PDB file of C-alpha atoms in Angstrom:
ATOM      1  CA  UNK A   1      49.123 126.232 137.494  1.00 59.00           C
ATOM      2  CA  UNK A   2      50.560 123.667 135.071  1.00 61.00           C
ATOM      3  CA  UNK A   3      50.164 124.168 131.350  1.00 61.00           C
ATOM      4  CA  UNK A   4      48.639 121.534 129.322  1.00 61.00           C
ATOM      5  CA  UNK A   5      50.872 120.238 126.784  1.00 55.00           C
ATOM      6  CA  UNK A   6      49.744 120.416 123.117  1.00 54.00           C
ATOM      7  CA  UNK A   7      50.718 117.335 121.275  1.00 48.00           C
ATOM      8  CA  UNK A   8      50.703 117.283 117.488  1.00 46.00           C
ATOM      9  CA  UNK A   9      48.121 115.038 115.989  1.00 46.00           C
ATOM     10  CA  UNK A  10      49.702 112.142 114.131  1.00 51.00           C
ATOM     11  CA  UNK A  11      48.148 111.733 110.760  1.00 50.00           C
ATOM     12  CA  UNK A  12      48.564 108.010 111.055  1.00 48.00           C
ATOM     13  CA  UNK A  13      46.108 108.028 113.958  1.00 56.00           C
ATOM     14  CA  UNK A  14      43.105 108.438 111.694  1.00 79.00           C
ATOM     15  CA  UNK A  15      43.326 104.758 110.588  1.00 81.00           C
ATOM     16  CA  UNK A  16      43.399 101.793 113.059  1.00 81.00           C
ATOM     17  CA  UNK A  17      45.929  99.181 111.939  1.00 82.00           C
ATOM     18  CA  UNK A  18      46.498  95.576 112.928  1.00 83.00           C
ATOM     19  CA  UNK A  19      45.808  95.135 116.686  1.00 82.00           C
ATOM     20  CA  UNK A  20      44.321  98.625 117.074  1.00 82.00           C
ATOM     21  CA  UNK A  21      41.209  97.381 115.297  1.00 82.00           C
ATOM     22  CA  UNK A  22      38.531  96.818 118.001  1.00 84.00           C
ATOM     23  CA  UNK A  23      35.818  94.932 115.913  1.00 82.00           C
ATOM     24  CA  UNK A  24      35.388  91.210 116.281  1.00 85.00           C
ATOM     25  CA  UNK A  25      34.603  90.653 112.558  1.00 86.00           C
ATOM     26  CA  UNK A  26      35.587  92.807 109.570  1.00 86.00           C
ATOM     27  CA  UNK A  27      34.689  92.944 105.906  1.00 88.00           C
ATOM     28  CA  UNK A  28      38.061  92.070 104.348  1.00 87.00           C
ATOM     29  CA  UNK A  29      39.582  93.210 100.992  1.00 87.00           C
ATOM     30  CA  UNK A  30      42.846  91.515 100.207  1.00 84.00           C
ATOM     31  CA  UNK A  31      46.025  92.965  98.756  1.00 82.00           C
ATOM     32  CA  UNK A  32      44.805  92.345  95.138  1.00 83.00           C
ATOM     33  CA  UNK A  33      41.584  94.299  95.819  1.00 81.00           C
ATOM     34  CA  UNK A  34      39.455  91.147  95.904  1.00 84.00           C
ATOM     35  CA  UNK A  35      36.565  91.150  98.302  1.00 85.00           C
ATOM     36  CA  UNK A  36      37.107  88.220 100.634  1.00 82.00           C
ATOM     37  CA  UNK A  37      33.934  88.706 102.693  1.00 85.00           C
ATOM     38  CA  UNK A  38      33.203  89.007 106.438  1.00 87.00           C
ATOM     39  CA  UNK A  39      35.868  87.215 108.524  1.00 87.00           C
ATOM     40  CA  UNK A  40      36.915  87.247 112.111  1.00 88.00           C
ATOM     41  CA  UNK A  41      39.539  89.797 113.080  1.00 85.00           C
ATOM     42  CA  UNK A  42      42.047  87.019 114.009  1.00 86.00           C
ATOM     43  CA  UNK A  43      41.673  85.363 110.542  1.00 87.00           C
ATOM     44  CA  UNK A  44      42.141  88.817 108.851  1.00 86.00           C
ATOM     45  CA  UNK A  45      45.245  89.503 110.942  1.00 87.00           C
ATOM     46  CA  UNK A  46      46.576  86.119 109.999  1.00 88.00           C
ATOM     47  CA  UNK A  47      46.098  86.706 106.308  1.00 85.00           C
ATOM     48  CA  UNK A  48      47.738  90.162 106.570  1.00 85.00           C
ATOM     49  CA  UNK A  49      50.742  88.607 108.519  1.00 86.00           C
ATOM     50  CA  UNK A  50      51.134  85.836 105.914  1.00 86.00           C
ATOM     51  CA  UNK A  51      51.242  88.417 103.160  1.00 84.00           C
ATOM     52  CA  UNK A  52      53.722  90.430 105.218  1.00 86.00           C
ATOM     53  CA  UNK A  53      51.445  93.449 105.040  1.00 88.00           C
ATOM     54  CA  UNK A  54      49.308  95.427 107.425  1.00 87.00           C
ATOM     55  CA  UNK A  55      45.523  95.148 108.104  1.00 86.00           C
ATOM     56  CA  UNK A  56      44.110  98.673 107.853  1.00 87.00           C
ATOM     57  CA  UNK A  57      40.615  99.644 108.923  1.00 86.00           C
ATOM     58  CA  UNK A  58      39.535 101.896 106.013  1.00 84.00           C
ATOM     59  CA  UNK A  59      35.849 102.284 106.910  1.00 84.00           C
ATOM     60  CA  UNK A  60      35.253 102.121 110.651  1.00 82.00           C
ATOM     61  CA  UNK A  61      31.669 103.296 110.518  1.00 84.00           C
ATOM     62  CA  UNK A  62      30.534 100.465 108.243  1.00 82.00           C
ATOM     63  CA  UNK A  63      28.812  97.407 109.744  1.00 83.00           C
ATOM     64  CA  UNK A  64      30.981  95.365 109.959  1.00 85.00           C
ATOM     65  CA  UNK A  65      33.983  97.651 109.524  1.00 86.00           C
ATOM     66  CA  UNK A  66      35.926  97.391 106.173  1.00 89.00           C
ATOM     67  CA  UNK A  67      39.529  96.465 106.497  1.00 88.00           C
ATOM     68  CA  UNK A  68      42.111  96.137 103.761  1.00 88.00           C
ATOM     69  CA  UNK A  69      45.309  94.188 103.601  1.00 88.00           C
ATOM     70  CA  UNK A  70      48.000  96.670 102.407  1.00 88.00           C
ATOM     71  CA  UNK A  71      51.420  98.120 102.998  1.00 87.00           C
ATOM     72  CA  UNK A  72      50.455 100.909 105.435  1.00 85.00           C
ATOM     73  CA  UNK A  73      53.638 102.961 104.978  1.00 87.00           C
ATOM     74  CA  UNK A  74      53.188 102.935 101.155  1.00 87.00           C
ATOM     75  CA  UNK A  75      49.590 103.911 101.616  1.00 84.00           C
ATOM     76  CA  UNK A  76      50.409 106.908 103.795  1.00 86.00           C
ATOM     77  CA  UNK A  77      53.186 107.951 101.349  1.00 90.00           C
ATOM     78  CA  UNK A  78      50.826 107.830  98.372  1.00 88.00           C
ATOM     79  CA  UNK A  79      48.065 109.667 100.279  1.00 87.00           C
ATOM     80  CA  UNK A  80      50.469 112.430 101.299  1.00 89.00           C
ATOM     81  CA  UNK A  81      51.664 112.668  97.699  1.00 90.00           C
ATOM     82  CA  UNK A  82      48.061 113.041  96.500  1.00 89.00           C
ATOM     83  CA  UNK A  83      47.458 115.756  99.083  1.00 87.00           C
ATOM     84  CA  UNK A  84      50.565 117.648  98.005  1.00 86.00           C
ATOM     85  CA  UNK A  85      49.566 117.447  94.351  1.00 86.00           C
ATOM     86  CA  UNK A  86      46.018 118.693  95.037  1.00 85.00           C
ATOM     87  CA  UNK A  87      47.405 121.640  97.099  1.00 82.00           C
ATOM     88  CA  UNK A  88      49.873 122.396  94.297  1.00 78.00           C
ATOM     89  CA  UNK A  89      46.963 122.437  91.804  1.00 75.00           C
ATOM     90  CA  UNK A  90      45.034 124.953  93.947  1.00 74.00           C
ATOM     91  CA  UNK A  91      45.989 128.405  92.882  1.00 71.00           C
ATOM     92  CA  UNK A  92      46.377 130.789  95.892  1.00 73.00           C
ATOM     93  CA  UNK A  93      44.950 134.118  95.093  1.00 77.00           C
ATOM     94  CA  UNK A  94      46.976 136.675  96.929  1.00 83.00           C
ATOM     95  CA  UNK A  95      45.965 140.356  97.330  1.00 88.00           C
ATOM     96  CA  UNK A  96      48.390 143.033  98.588  1.00 90.00           C
ATOM     97  CA  UNK A  97      47.083 146.308  99.903  1.00 91.00           C
ATOM     98  CA  UNK A  98      48.373 149.911  99.674  1.00 91.00           C
ATOM     99  CA  UNK A  99      47.056 152.307 102.320  1.00 92.00           C
ATOM    100  CA  UNK A 100      46.935 156.039 101.558  1.00 91.00           C
ATOM    101  CA  UNK A 101      45.327 159.205 102.789  1.00 91.00           C
ATOM    102  CA  UNK A 102      43.612 161.988 100.685  1.00 89.00           C
ATOM    103  CA  UNK A 103      46.529 164.315 101.572  1.00 88.00           C
ATOM    104  CA  UNK A 104      49.294 161.849 100.651  1.00 87.00           C
ATOM    105  CA  UNK A 105      52.090 163.628  98.799  1.00 88.00           C
ATOM    106  CA  UNK A 106      52.975 162.714  95.226  1.00 88.00           C
ATOM    107  CA  UNK A 107      56.428 161.714  96.256  1.00 91.00           C
ATOM    108  CA  UNK A 108      55.127 159.243  98.913  1.00 91.00           C
ATOM    109  CA  UNK A 109      52.618 157.999  96.448  1.00 90.00           C
ATOM    110  CA  UNK A 110      55.215 157.178  93.882  1.00 91.00           C
ATOM    111  CA  UNK A 111      56.862 154.805  96.376  1.00 92.00           C
ATOM    112  CA  UNK A 112      53.498 153.008  96.856  1.00 91.00           C
ATOM    113  CA  UNK A 113      52.933 152.877  93.160  1.00 92.00           C
ATOM    114  CA  UNK A 114      56.399 151.372  92.602  1.00 93.00           C
ATOM    115  CA  UNK A 115      55.540 148.651  95.087  1.00 91.00           C
ATOM    116  CA  UNK A 116      52.171 147.994  93.412  1.00 91.00           C
ATOM    117  CA  UNK A 117      53.880 147.774  90.058  1.00 92.00           C
ATOM    118  CA  UNK A 118      56.258 145.035  91.397  1.00 91.00           C
ATOM    119  CA  UNK A 119      53.348 143.052  92.781  1.00 90.00           C
ATOM    120  CA  UNK A 120      51.221 143.331  89.666  1.00 90.00           C
ATOM    121  CA  UNK A 121      54.248 142.157  87.622  1.00 91.00           C
ATOM    122  CA  UNK A 122      54.420 139.041  89.897  1.00 88.00           C
ATOM    123  CA  UNK A 123      50.744 138.376  89.158  1.00 87.00           C
ATOM    124  CA  UNK A 124      49.427 139.585  92.546  1.00 89.00           C
ATOM    125  CA  UNK A 125      46.294 141.634  92.813  1.00 91.00           C
ATOM    126  CA  UNK A 126      46.598 145.048  94.546  1.00 92.00           C
ATOM    127  CA  UNK A 127      43.977 146.680  96.691  1.00 94.00           C
ATOM    128  CA  UNK A 128      44.408 150.462  96.926  1.00 92.00           C
ATOM    129  CA  UNK A 129      42.697 151.961 100.057  1.00 94.00           C
ATOM    130  CA  UNK A 130      42.353 155.624 100.952  1.00 92.00           C
ATOM    131  CA  UNK A 131      41.318 156.200 104.582  1.00 93.00           C
ATOM    132  CA  UNK A 132      39.420 159.355 105.387  1.00 91.00           C
ATOM    133  CA  UNK A 133      39.861 161.140 108.779  1.00 90.00           C
ATOM    134  CA  UNK A 134      37.660 163.775 110.255  1.00 88.00           C
ATOM    135  CA  UNK A 135      36.192 166.174 107.580  1.00 88.00           C
ATOM    136  CA  UNK A 136      38.141 164.561 104.760  1.00 86.00           C
ATOM    137  CA  UNK A 137      35.191 162.333 104.268  1.00 85.00           C
ATOM    138  CA  UNK A 138      33.199 165.297 102.840  1.00 88.00           C
ATOM    139  CA  UNK A 139      35.588 165.530  99.832  1.00 85.00           C
ATOM    140  CA  UNK A 140      35.487 162.007  98.253  1.00 87.00           C
ATOM    141  CA  UNK A 141      36.403 163.517  94.753  1.00 89.00           C
ATOM    142  CA  UNK A 142      39.993 163.993  96.034  1.00 88.00           C
ATOM    143  CA  UNK A 143      40.210 160.175  96.796  1.00 89.00           C
ATOM    144  CA  UNK A 144      38.651 159.251  93.476  1.00 90.00           C
ATOM    145  CA  UNK A 145      41.064 161.468  91.714  1.00 90.00           C
ATOM    146  CA  UNK A 146      44.010 159.843  93.565  1.00 90.00           C
ATOM    147  CA  UNK A 147      42.736 156.399  92.838  1.00 90.00           C
ATOM    148  CA  UNK A 148      42.212 157.069  89.103  1.00 91.00           C
ATOM    149  CA  UNK A 149      45.598 158.582  88.886  1.00 90.00           C
ATOM    150  CA  UNK A 150      47.142 155.438  90.417  1.00 91.00           C
ATOM    151  CA  UNK A 151      45.114 153.274  87.988  1.00 90.00           C
ATOM    152  CA  UNK A 152      46.295 155.473  85.115  1.00 91.00           C
ATOM    153  CA  UNK A 153      49.963 155.152  86.134  1.00 90.00           C
ATOM    154  CA  UNK A 154      49.604 151.265  86.312  1.00 90.00           C
ATOM    155  CA  UNK A 155      47.335 150.930  83.298  1.00 89.00           C
ATOM    156  CA  UNK A 156      50.113 149.445  81.155  1.00 91.00           C
ATOM    157  CA  UNK A 157      50.278 146.298  83.339  1.00 90.00           C
ATOM    158  CA  UNK A 158      46.849 146.242  85.137  1.00 89.00           C
ATOM    159  CA  UNK A 159      43.154 146.401  84.748  1.00 91.00           C
ATOM    160  CA  UNK A 160      40.708 147.795  87.217  1.00 89.00           C
ATOM    161  CA  UNK A 161      38.925 144.789  88.735  1.00 89.00           C
ATOM    162  CA  UNK A 162      36.865 146.832  91.161  1.00 88.00           C
ATOM    163  CA  UNK A 163      36.112 150.521  90.511  1.00 91.00           C
ATOM    164  CA  UNK A 164      36.640 153.039  93.276  1.00 90.00           C
ATOM    165  CA  UNK A 165      33.776 152.622  95.802  1.00 90.00           C
ATOM    166  CA  UNK A 166      33.293 153.934  99.268  1.00 89.00           C
ATOM    167  CA  UNK A 167      32.986 151.725 102.291  1.00 88.00           C
ATOM    168  CA  UNK A 168      32.347 153.816 105.454  1.00 87.00           C
ATOM    169  CA  UNK A 169      35.382 155.994 105.992  1.00 89.00           C
ATOM    170  CA  UNK A 170      37.411 154.321 103.271  1.00 91.00           C
ATOM    171  CA  UNK A 171      37.443 154.272  99.517  1.00 91.00           C
ATOM    172  CA  UNK A 172      39.007 151.409  97.666  1.00 89.00           C
ATOM    173  CA  UNK A 173      39.898 150.086  94.319  1.00 92.00           C
ATOM    174  CA  UNK A 174      41.189 146.699  93.262  1.00 93.00           C
ATOM    175  CA  UNK A 175      43.702 146.315  90.387  1.00 92.00           C
ATOM    176  CA  UNK A 176      44.346 142.958  88.797  1.00 91.00           C
ATOM    177  CA  UNK A 177      47.408 141.951  86.595  1.00 90.00           C
ATOM    178  CA  UNK A 178      46.746 142.139  82.881  1.00 84.00           C
ATOM    179  CA  UNK A 179      47.404 143.989  79.651  1.00 70.00           C
ATOM    180  CA  UNK A 180      51.242 143.523  79.366  1.00 61.00           C
ATOM    181  CA  UNK A 181      52.902 145.500  76.640  1.00 52.00           C
ATOM    182  CA  UNK A 182      54.305 143.426  73.744  1.00 44.00           C
ATOM    183  CA  UNK A 183      57.832 144.919  73.699  1.00 47.00           C
ATOM    184  CA  UNK A 184      60.158 142.517  71.939  1.00 38.00           C
TER     185      UNK A 184
END
């Protein structure tokens, strides 16, 4: 059986340009953002060709469709630039997770705490999860003690965002960066 090829969707495909426009008449906006009015497609293409620009269908659902005379390459570049800026402005909230068991040794826990300290210093939230197995679930105080011990070790650079709470067979706590010491 042959596989279907997956082709990447070209971002340019969302706008019809020049001879890709199928409407007989368009509402035309010229290169200076002046509303020309409803004209035939051939007249609009002629105006765009004379201005050495492209005719771009910006609103295909309107009746008649709205087309604008513009430099299509420049338009795509500016739109991509705006998209990049808006993505840059959005702050990605990242959460890292540490998984432990109620019987995790102090030595092993110290490695996990060291990792958490590094993440908190980078400004990343840390979720500390303790998973119960078998009858361990009957002793939640051990897990609470461990979680509070971790919170105490990291209290110089973090605050407890979500207090230890139980969700089924796990108990978790979320630490957020904060409270940096003013040394220097």
